[in-house]
mmCIF file of C-alpha atoms in Angstrom:
data_model
loop_
_atom_site.group_PDB
_atom_site.id
_atom_site.type_symbol
_atom_site.label_atom_id
_atom_site.label_comp_id
_atom_site.label_asym_id
_atom_site.label_seq_id
_atom_site.Cartn_x
_atom_site.Cartn_y
_atom_site.Cartn_z
ATOM 1 C CA MET A 206 16.006 45.630 -30.404
ATOM 2 C CA LYS A 207 14.023 45.006 -33.501
ATOM 3 C CA TRP A 208 16.081 42.773 -35.720
ATOM 4 C CA LYS A 209 15.890 44.079 -39.176
ATOM 5 C CA LYS A 210 15.072 44.009 -41.582
ATOM 6 C CA ILE A 211 7.990 33.120 -55.501
ATOM 7 C CA ALA A 212 7.480 30.128 -55.632
ATOM 8 C CA PRO A 213 4.483 29.328 -57.973
ATOM 9 C CA LEU A 214 1.301 28.240 -56.207
ATOM 10 C CA MET A 215 0.559 24.544 -55.874
ATOM 11 C CA LEU A 216 3.744 23.045 -57.291
ATOM 12 C CA VAL A 217 3.087 19.455 -58.261
ATOM 13 C CA SER A 218 6.008 17.075 -58.806
ATOM 14 C CA LEU A 219 5.734 13.551 -60.109
ATOM 15 C CA THR A 220 8.188 10.789 -59.341
ATOM 16 C CA VAL A 221 8.262 7.462 -61.088
ATOM 17 C CA ALA A 222 9.364 4.606 -58.883
ATOM 18 C CA MET A 223 10.872 1.873 -60.987
ATOM 19 C CA SER A 224 11.603 -1.526 -59.515
ATOM 20 C CA GLY A 225 14.204 -3.910 -60.792
ATOM 21 C CA CYS A 226 11.486 -5.719 -62.701
ATOM 22 C CA GLY A 227 10.259 -2.453 -64.248
ATOM 23 C CA ASN A 228 6.533 -3.247 -64.048
ATOM 24 C CA GLN A 229 5.369 -1.070 -61.129
ATOM 25 C CA ALA A 230 2.924 1.733 -61.909
ATOM 26 C CA ALA A 231 4.119 5.317 -61.489
ATOM 27 C CA LYS A 232 2.894 6.989 -58.278
ATOM 28 C CA PRO A 233 2.426 10.745 -57.938
ATOM 29 C CA ALA A 234 4.502 12.416 -55.213
ATOM 30 C CA LYS A 235 2.737 14.121 -52.350
ATOM 31 C CA GLN A 236 1.277 17.426 -53.470
ATOM 32 C CA LEU A 237 2.701 20.352 -51.510
ATOM 33 C CA THR A 238 1.218 23.814 -51.091
ATOM 34 C CA ASP A 239 3.681 26.652 -51.512
ATOM 35 C CA VAL A 240 3.757 29.020 -48.541
ATOM 36 C CA LYS A 241 5.861 32.082 -47.832
ATOM 37 C CA VAL A 242 6.904 33.134 -44.329
ATOM 38 C CA VAL A 243 8.350 36.640 -44.008
ATOM 39 C CA LEU A 244 10.774 37.498 -41.222
ATOM 40 C CA ASP A 245 10.655 40.785 -39.365
ATOM 41 C CA TRP A 246 14.418 41.291 -39.521
ATOM 42 C CA THR A 247 17.556 39.454 -40.512
ATOM 43 C CA PRO A 248 17.569 35.783 -39.405
ATOM 44 C CA ASN A 249 18.264 35.236 -35.702
ATOM 45 C CA THR A 250 17.286 32.945 -32.847
ATOM 46 C CA ASN A 251 13.760 34.357 -32.652
ATOM 47 C CA HIS A 252 13.277 32.506 -35.944
ATOM 48 C CA THR A 253 15.036 29.225 -35.179
ATOM 49 C CA GLY A 254 11.858 27.162 -34.897
ATOM 50 C CA LEU A 255 10.891 28.073 -38.456
ATOM 51 C CA TYR A 256 14.261 26.985 -39.829
ATOM 52 C CA VAL A 257 14.117 23.768 -37.798
ATOM 53 C CA ALA A 258 10.622 22.984 -39.100
ATOM 54 C CA LYS A 259 11.861 23.411 -42.654
ATOM 55 C CA ASP A 260 15.115 21.485 -42.157
ATOM 56 C CA GLN A 261 13.539 18.578 -40.291
ATOM 57 C CA GLY A 262 10.715 18.131 -42.779
ATOM 58 C CA TYR A 263 7.942 19.173 -40.379
ATOM 59 C CA PHE A 264 6.431 21.581 -42.901
ATOM 60 C CA GLU A 265 6.647 19.021 -45.677
ATOM 61 C CA LYS A 266 4.949 16.415 -43.494
ATOM 62 C CA GLU A 267 2.050 18.867 -43.145
ATOM 63 C CA GLY A 268 1.861 19.225 -46.933
ATOM 64 C CA LEU A 269 3.667 22.575 -47.125
ATOM 65 C CA ASN A 270 6.577 23.775 -49.216
ATOM 66 C CA VAL A 271 7.732 26.721 -47.097
ATOM 67 C CA GLN A 272 9.938 29.542 -48.316
ATOM 68 C CA ILE A 273 11.411 31.793 -45.599
ATOM 69 C CA ILE A 274 11.976 35.315 -46.923
ATOM 70 C CA GLY A 275 13.147 38.708 -45.674
ATOM 71 C CA PRO A 276 10.869 41.737 -45.330
ATOM 72 C CA GLY A 277 10.327 43.971 -48.323
ATOM 73 C CA GLU A 278 10.544 47.741 -48.332
ATOM 74 C CA GLY A 279 7.135 48.038 -46.673
ATOM 75 C CA GLY A 280 8.045 45.617 -43.892
ATOM 76 C CA ALA A 281 6.765 42.222 -42.806
ATOM 77 C CA ASP A 282 3.391 43.420 -41.502
ATOM 78 C CA ALA A 283 2.383 44.869 -44.859
ATOM 79 C CA MET A 284 3.284 41.628 -46.629
ATOM 80 C CA ILE A 285 1.335 39.503 -44.150
ATOM 81 C CA ALA A 286 -1.718 41.766 -44.183
ATOM 82 C CA SER A 287 -1.854 41.902 -47.994
ATOM 83 C CA GLY A 288 -1.297 38.176 -48.473
ATOM 84 C CA ALA A 289 2.060 38.671 -50.226
ATOM 85 C CA ALA A 290 3.248 36.252 -47.531
ATOM 86 C CA GLU A 291 0.813 33.876 -45.893
ATOM 87 C CA PHE A 292 2.593 34.031 -42.535
ATOM 88 C CA GLY A 293 5.271 36.083 -40.862
ATOM 89 C CA VAL A 294 6.948 37.396 -37.755
ATOM 90 C CA SER A 295 5.396 40.453 -36.147
ATOM 91 C CA TYR A 296 4.953 42.065 -32.706
ATOM 92 C CA GLN A 297 2.027 42.622 -30.373
ATOM 93 C CA GLU A 298 2.695 46.358 -30.384
ATOM 94 C CA SER A 299 2.530 46.715 -34.174
ATOM 95 C CA ILE A 300 -0.516 44.452 -34.500
ATOM 96 C CA THR A 301 -2.291 46.502 -31.816
ATOM 97 C CA GLN A 302 -1.582 49.743 -33.670
ATOM 98 C CA GLY A 303 -2.466 48.171 -37.014
ATOM 99 C CA ARG A 304 -5.848 46.884 -35.856
ATOM 100 C CA ILE A 305 -6.945 50.440 -35.065
ATOM 101 C CA GLN A 306 -6.167 51.385 -38.671
ATOM 102 C CA GLY A 307 -8.066 48.401 -40.072
ATOM 103 C CA VAL A 308 -4.994 46.291 -40.827
ATOM 104 C CA PRO A 309 -6.277 42.674 -40.718
ATOM 105 C CA LEU A 310 -3.321 41.113 -38.876
ATOM 106 C CA VAL A 311 -3.913 38.318 -36.378
ATOM 107 C CA SER A 312 -1.336 36.869 -33.987
ATOM 108 C CA ILE A 313 -1.415 33.066 -34.011
ATOM 109 C CA ALA A 314 1.450 32.279 -31.590
ATOM 110 C CA ALA A 315 3.739 33.966 -29.100
ATOM 111 C CA VAL A 316 7.295 33.132 -30.117
ATOM 112 C CA ILE A 317 8.576 34.090 -26.645
ATOM 113 C CA GLN A 318 6.284 33.931 -23.636
ATOM 114 C CA HIS A 319 7.602 36.997 -21.792
ATOM 115 C CA ASN A 320 9.077 40.286 -22.983
ATOM 116 C CA THR A 321 12.879 39.963 -23.054
ATOM 117 C CA SER A 322 13.469 43.509 -24.301
ATOM 118 C CA GLY A 323 14.590 46.555 -22.393
ATOM 119 C CA PHE A 324 16.932 49.518 -22.217
ATOM 120 C CA ALA A 325 20.598 48.585 -22.268
ATOM 121 C CA SER A 326 23.705 50.607 -21.554
ATOM 122 C CA PRO A 327 27.391 49.896 -20.940
ATOM 123 C CA VAL A 328 28.106 49.502 -17.215
ATOM 124 C CA ALA A 329 30.436 52.504 -17.394
ATOM 125 C CA LYS A 330 27.448 54.776 -18.175
ATOM 126 C CA ASN A 331 26.086 54.034 -14.663
ATOM 127 C CA ILE A 332 22.443 53.778 -15.822
ATOM 128 C CA LYS A 333 20.956 51.418 -13.269
ATOM 129 C CA SER A 334 17.321 52.530 -13.233
ATOM 130 C CA PRO A 335 14.992 54.758 -15.304
ATOM 131 C CA LYS A 336 15.777 57.781 -13.129
ATOM 132 C CA ASP A 337 19.346 57.563 -14.440
ATOM 133 C CA PHE A 338 18.075 58.348 -17.960
ATOM 134 C CA GLN A 339 18.107 62.021 -16.942
ATOM 135 C CA GLY A 340 20.848 63.907 -18.740
ATOM 136 C CA LYS A 341 21.553 60.945 -21.038
ATOM 137 C CA THR A 342 21.112 60.374 -24.790
ATOM 138 C CA TYR A 343 18.845 57.600 -26.070
ATOM 139 C CA GLY A 344 19.345 56.153 -29.548
ATOM 140 C CA GLY A 345 16.287 54.715 -31.257
ATOM 141 C CA TRP A 346 14.568 54.166 -34.592
ATOM 142 C CA GLY A 347 11.988 56.963 -34.445
ATOM 143 C CA ALA A 348 8.838 55.186 -33.210
ATOM 144 C CA PRO A 349 6.395 57.117 -30.974
ATOM 145 C CA SER A 350 6.334 54.169 -28.575
ATOM 146 C CA GLU A 351 9.974 54.776 -27.684
ATOM 147 C CA SER A 352 9.486 58.162 -26.066
ATOM 148 C CA ALA A 353 6.257 56.913 -24.444
ATOM 149 C CA MET A 354 8.137 53.962 -22.963
ATOM 150 C CA ILE A 355 10.902 56.182 -21.606
ATOM 151 C CA ASP A 356 8.309 58.585 -20.159
ATOM 152 C CA SER A 357 6.387 55.724 -18.556
ATOM 153 C CA LEU A 358 9.409 54.177 -16.857
ATOM 154 C CA MET A 359 10.797 57.520 -15.701
ATOM 155 C CA GLN A 360 7.475 58.718 -14.319
ATOM 156 C CA SER A 361 7.269 55.536 -12.249
ATOM 157 C CA GLU A 362 10.378 56.828 -10.447
ATOM 158 C CA LYS A 363 9.309 60.493 -10.435
ATOM 159 C CA ALA A 364 12.102 61.419 -12.845
ATOM 160 C CA ASP A 365 11.885 64.085 -15.580
ATOM 161 C CA PRO A 366 11.582 62.622 -19.119
ATOM 162 C CA SER A 367 12.224 66.051 -20.672
ATOM 163 C CA LYS A 368 15.843 65.729 -19.567
ATOM 164 C CA VAL A 369 16.477 62.818 -21.956
ATOM 165 C CA LYS A 370 17.860 63.577 -25.395
ATOM 166 C CA ILE A 371 16.387 61.253 -28.038
ATOM 167 C CA VAL A 372 18.173 60.741 -31.354
ATOM 168 C CA ASN A 373 17.365 58.481 -34.298
ATOM 169 C CA ILE A 374 20.226 56.082 -35.023
ATOM 170 C CA GLY A 375 18.237 53.873 -37.410
ATOM 171 C CA ASP A 376 20.025 50.601 -38.061
ATOM 172 C CA ALA A 377 23.311 51.657 -36.518
ATOM 173 C CA ASP A 378 25.218 48.979 -34.608
ATOM 174 C CA TYR A 379 24.523 49.186 -30.880
ATOM 175 C CA PHE A 380 28.142 48.642 -29.839
ATOM 176 C CA THR A 381 29.425 51.352 -32.150
ATOM 177 C CA ALA A 382 26.668 53.804 -31.200
ATOM 178 C CA VAL A 383 27.185 53.577 -27.427
ATOM 179 C CA LYS A 384 30.870 54.282 -27.859
ATOM 180 C CA ARG A 385 30.268 57.292 -30.091
ATOM 181 C CA ASP A 386 26.791 58.855 -30.101
ATOM 182 C CA ILE A 387 24.453 57.571 -27.354
ATOM 183 C CA ASP A 388 24.249 56.333 -23.777
ATOM 184 C CA PHE A 389 21.504 53.722 -23.994
ATOM 185 C CA ALA A 390 19.236 51.904 -26.462
ATOM 186 C CA TRP A 391 16.307 49.467 -26.588
ATOM 187 C CA ILE A 392 17.508 45.919 -27.234
ATOM 188 C CA TYR A 393 16.453 42.281 -27.057
ATOM 189 C CA TYR A 394 18.772 40.603 -24.589
ATOM 190 C CA ALA A 395 18.728 37.254 -26.403
ATOM 191 C CA TRP A 396 20.785 38.733 -29.227
ATOM 192 C CA THR A 397 22.493 42.014 -28.357
ATOM 193 C CA GLY A 398 22.754 41.227 -24.650
ATOM 194 C CA VAL A 399 24.280 37.815 -25.258
ATOM 195 C CA ASP A 400 26.575 39.385 -27.861
ATOM 196 C CA ALA A 401 27.751 41.858 -25.205
ATOM 197 C CA GLU A 402 28.566 38.950 -22.890
ATOM 198 C CA LEU A 403 30.636 37.280 -25.594
ATOM 199 C CA ARG A 404 32.463 40.544 -26.322
ATOM 200 C CA GLY A 405 33.261 41.050 -22.660
ATOM 201 C CA GLU A 406 31.310 44.331 -22.650
ATOM 202 C CA PRO A 407 28.927 44.056 -19.656
ATOM 203 C CA LEU A 408 25.585 45.834 -19.757
ATOM 204 C CA ASN A 409 23.174 47.348 -17.315
ATOM 205 C CA MET A 410 19.795 46.044 -18.467
ATOM 206 C CA ILE A 411 16.468 47.616 -17.527
ATOM 207 C CA TYR A 412 13.793 45.093 -18.556
ATOM 208 C CA LEU A 413 10.436 46.671 -19.400
ATOM 209 C CA ASN A 414 8.338 44.005 -17.705
ATOM 210 C CA LYS A 415 10.069 44.583 -14.370
ATOM 211 C CA TYR A 416 8.357 47.961 -14.139
ATOM 212 C CA SER A 417 4.815 47.073 -15.180
ATOM 213 C CA ASP A 418 2.765 43.977 -16.003
ATOM 214 C CA LYS A 419 1.317 45.989 -18.873
ATOM 215 C CA LEU A 420 4.742 45.932 -20.536
ATOM 216 C CA ASP A 421 5.075 42.148 -20.433
ATOM 217 C CA TYR A 422 3.644 41.875 -23.922
ATOM 218 C CA TYR A 423 4.337 39.341 -26.679
ATOM 219 C CA THR A 424 7.279 40.264 -28.839
ATOM 220 C CA PRO A 425 7.727 38.713 -31.324
ATOM 221 C CA VAL A 426 4.717 36.693 -32.514
ATOM 222 C CA LEU A 427 3.804 34.630 -35.555
ATOM 223 C CA ALA A 428 1.018 36.249 -37.533
ATOM 224 C CA THR A 429 -1.303 35.783 -40.481
ATOM 225 C CA ASN A 430 -4.267 37.752 -41.825
ATOM 226 C CA GLU A 431 -8.018 37.464 -41.344
ATOM 227 C CA LYS A 432 -8.607 36.211 -44.879
ATOM 228 C CA MET A 433 -6.278 33.234 -44.339
ATOM 229 C CA ILE A 434 -8.052 32.345 -41.116
ATOM 230 C CA LYS A 435 -11.493 32.599 -42.731
ATOM 231 C CA GLU A 436 -10.754 30.924 -46.069
ATOM 232 C CA LYS A 437 -7.880 28.519 -45.322
ATOM 233 C CA PRO A 438 -8.095 27.473 -41.662
ATOM 234 C CA GLU A 439 -6.678 24.019 -42.404
ATOM 235 C CA LEU A 440 -3.597 25.620 -43.971
ATOM 236 C CA VAL A 441 -3.106 27.792 -40.877
ATOM 237 C CA LYS A 442 -3.502 24.727 -38.676
ATOM 238 C CA ALA A 443 -0.956 22.775 -40.717
ATOM 239 C CA PHE A 444 1.549 25.631 -40.588
ATOM 240 C CA MET A 445 1.204 25.965 -36.829
ATOM 241 C CA ALA A 446 1.517 22.209 -36.250
ATOM 242 C CA ALA A 447 4.901 22.240 -37.977
ATOM 243 C CA ALA A 448 6.094 25.546 -36.485
ATOM 244 C CA ALA A 449 5.228 24.359 -32.963
ATOM 245 C CA LYS A 450 7.286 21.201 -33.509
ATOM 246 C CA GLY A 451 10.159 23.338 -34.737
ATOM 247 C CA TYR A 452 10.138 25.537 -31.640
ATOM 248 C CA GLN A 453 9.734 22.524 -29.365
ATOM 249 C CA PHE A 454 12.865 21.067 -30.986
ATOM 250 C CA ALA A 455 14.664 24.357 -30.256
ATOM 251 C CA ILE A 456 13.491 24.181 -26.631
ATOM 252 C CA ASN A 457 14.682 20.584 -26.171
ATOM 253 C CA LYS A 458 17.845 20.675 -28.283
ATOM 254 C CA PRO A 459 19.167 24.246 -28.382
ATOM 255 C CA GLU A 460 22.622 23.450 -29.749
ATOM 256 C CA ASP A 461 21.263 21.218 -32.511
ATOM 257 C CA ALA A 462 18.702 23.900 -33.353
ATOM 258 C CA ALA A 463 21.427 26.549 -33.442
ATOM 259 C CA ASN A 464 23.426 24.450 -35.892
ATOM 260 C CA ILE A 465 20.368 24.141 -38.150
ATOM 261 C CA LEU A 466 20.021 27.942 -38.203
ATOM 262 C CA ILE A 467 23.745 28.336 -38.941
ATOM 263 C CA LYS A 468 23.516 25.802 -41.768
ATOM 264 C CA ALA A 469 20.646 27.757 -43.308
ATOM 265 C CA VAL A 470 22.300 31.163 -42.772
ATOM 266 C CA PRO A 471 26.075 30.539 -42.750
ATOM 267 C CA ASP A 472 26.951 34.246 -42.523
ATOM 268 C CA LEU A 473 25.752 34.324 -38.902
ATOM 269 C CA ASP A 474 28.298 34.322 -36.061
ATOM 270 C CA LYS A 475 28.290 30.704 -34.844
ATOM 271 C CA LYS A 476 29.354 31.504 -31.274
ATOM 272 C CA LEU A 477 26.625 34.118 -30.961
ATOM 273 C CA VAL A 478 23.931 31.859 -32.419
ATOM 274 C CA VAL A 479 24.784 28.956 -30.099
ATOM 275 C CA ALA A 480 25.011 31.155 -26.989
ATOM 276 C CA SER A 481 21.835 33.052 -27.900
ATOM 277 C CA GLN A 482 19.950 29.812 -28.538
ATOM 278 C CA LYS A 483 20.947 28.378 -25.182
ATOM 279 C CA TRP A 484 19.814 31.579 -23.443
ATOM 280 C CA LEU A 485 16.527 31.821 -25.338
ATOM 281 C CA SER A 486 15.399 28.190 -25.552
ATOM 282 C CA PRO A 487 13.941 27.925 -22.010
ATOM 283 C CA ARG A 488 12.233 31.284 -22.519
ATOM 284 C CA TYR A 489 10.216 30.336 -25.628
ATOM 285 C CA GLN A 490 7.572 28.538 -23.577
ATOM 286 C CA ASP A 491 8.637 29.514 -20.067
ATOM 287 C CA ASP A 492 5.638 29.158 -17.701
ATOM 288 C CA ALA A 493 2.975 28.705 -20.412
ATOM 289 C CA PRO A 494 1.140 25.354 -20.694
ATOM 290 C CA ARG A 495 2.440 24.991 -24.266
ATOM 291 C CA TRP A 496 4.646 26.904 -26.689
ATOM 292 C CA GLY A 497 2.837 29.739 -28.439
ATOM 293 C CA GLU A 498 0.005 30.177 -25.912
ATOM 294 C CA GLN A 499 -1.313 33.745 -25.610
ATOM 295 C CA LYS A 500 -3.384 35.245 -22.791
ATOM 296 C CA ARG A 501 -6.173 37.727 -23.354
ATOM 297 C CA VAL A 502 -5.072 39.775 -20.332
ATOM 298 C CA VAL A 503 -1.651 40.373 -21.921
ATOM 299 C CA TRP A 504 -3.253 41.831 -25.047
ATOM 300 C CA GLU A 505 -5.702 43.820 -22.948
ATOM 301 C CA ASN A 506 -3.019 45.210 -20.624
ATOM 302 C CA TYR A 507 -0.765 46.464 -23.378
ATOM 303 C CA ALA A 508 -3.642 48.014 -25.336
ATOM 304 C CA ASN A 509 -4.638 49.859 -22.167
ATOM 305 C CA TRP A 510 -1.064 51.051 -21.692
ATOM 306 C CA MET A 511 -1.032 52.354 -25.270
ATOM 307 C CA LEU A 512 -4.328 54.136 -24.661
ATOM 308 C CA ASP A 513 -2.998 55.676 -21.469
ATOM 309 C CA HIS A 514 -0.004 57.034 -23.373
ATOM 310 C CA LYS A 515 -2.034 58.302 -26.329
ATOM 311 C CA LEU A 516 -0.529 55.790 -28.748
ATOM 312 C CA LEU A 517 -4.042 54.586 -29.650
ATOM 313 C CA GLU A 518 -7.080 56.677 -30.555
ATOM 314 C CA LYS A 519 -9.424 54.025 -29.196
ATOM 315 C CA ASN A 520 -9.263 50.532 -27.818
ATOM 316 C CA ILE A 521 -9.054 47.476 -30.046
ATOM 317 C CA ASP A 522 -11.203 44.371 -30.193
ATOM 318 C CA VAL A 523 -8.691 42.253 -28.292
ATOM 319 C CA ASP A 524 -10.368 38.979 -29.226
ATOM 320 C CA ALA A 525 -9.918 39.714 -32.939
ATOM 321 C CA ALA A 526 -6.216 40.523 -32.562
ATOM 322 C CA PHE A 527 -5.019 37.070 -31.520
ATOM 323 C CA THR A 528 -6.068 33.429 -31.409
ATOM 324 C CA ASN A 529 -4.848 30.192 -29.832
ATOM 325 C CA ASN A 530 -7.184 28.123 -32.006
ATOM 326 C CA PHE A 531 -4.498 26.899 -34.372
ATOM 327 C CA LEU A 532 -1.951 25.765 -31.792
ATOM 328 C CA PRO A 533 -1.620 21.993 -31.516
ATOM 329 C CA VAL A 534 -2.923 20.566 -28.255
ATOM 330 C CA ASN A 535 0.524 19.202 -27.514
ATOM 331 C CA SER A 536 3.493 20.505 -29.515
ATOM 332 C CA LYS A 537 6.008 18.048 -28.040
#
């Protein structure tokens, strides 16, 4: 599942502290730099660390006045690459494709250490492995990577991908679509899978990374652009220091973190947010030495997979696509 989809620069506020005696000199308040962070989709538990960092004052402590915004018509990647938003939420797959086209996106942290996405279907559909995709209807959003992923998994079991019907359901609700139009879809378990548990609608889940190490890629990630890294490295470092603290809070205190997200976005389903946060919190860092850490081999593996499936015209400069340089040494 891909969850869907200004302040003026350098706002300076002055406060005058007046004592009972009235003779103290006025002191300027701390100057904050306005920063925009664009989400990839509607707010959800992938984003909790950002909302925690804002709510708990971590961004402010780093000298930042952060505004969290939704993606525009062109999507989050376009806003990050152009500088319309200094930072945002993206994916390894879209950054990899973008780098080939000269899009200057750079991943600066893995939000989740391992890929929690996969193909989901109601248990009644009896889709237990990729070979069971034969004769079934897949509902997606029209990306070339979808058919390539289905082909890849089915070929690993010597099944025939041509026997899968693929339809574009866009932003249609998963639970409605599988009752009416489709048999299976690509979801993130932390949200749609947990929602299915709460609804009492059990799923068969085929996780991508169970079939190939090359599919254990980073999704989602926090990203910026090359110009920010070159011209404002201290700003990137400050942003990451606060974001890392926010995600560490969500790891250590999932229910408190969930309540912060709900407070910021009250339209969200509270039961779903709390359950999703508890499921996701131990998976943010997982087996990495610190939250956000990215491995070169993960970027290399997925780029090679994309090349193998003709989703890339040539390989990318992996070392230019991501960096760990702005992660704090210890985010706890």
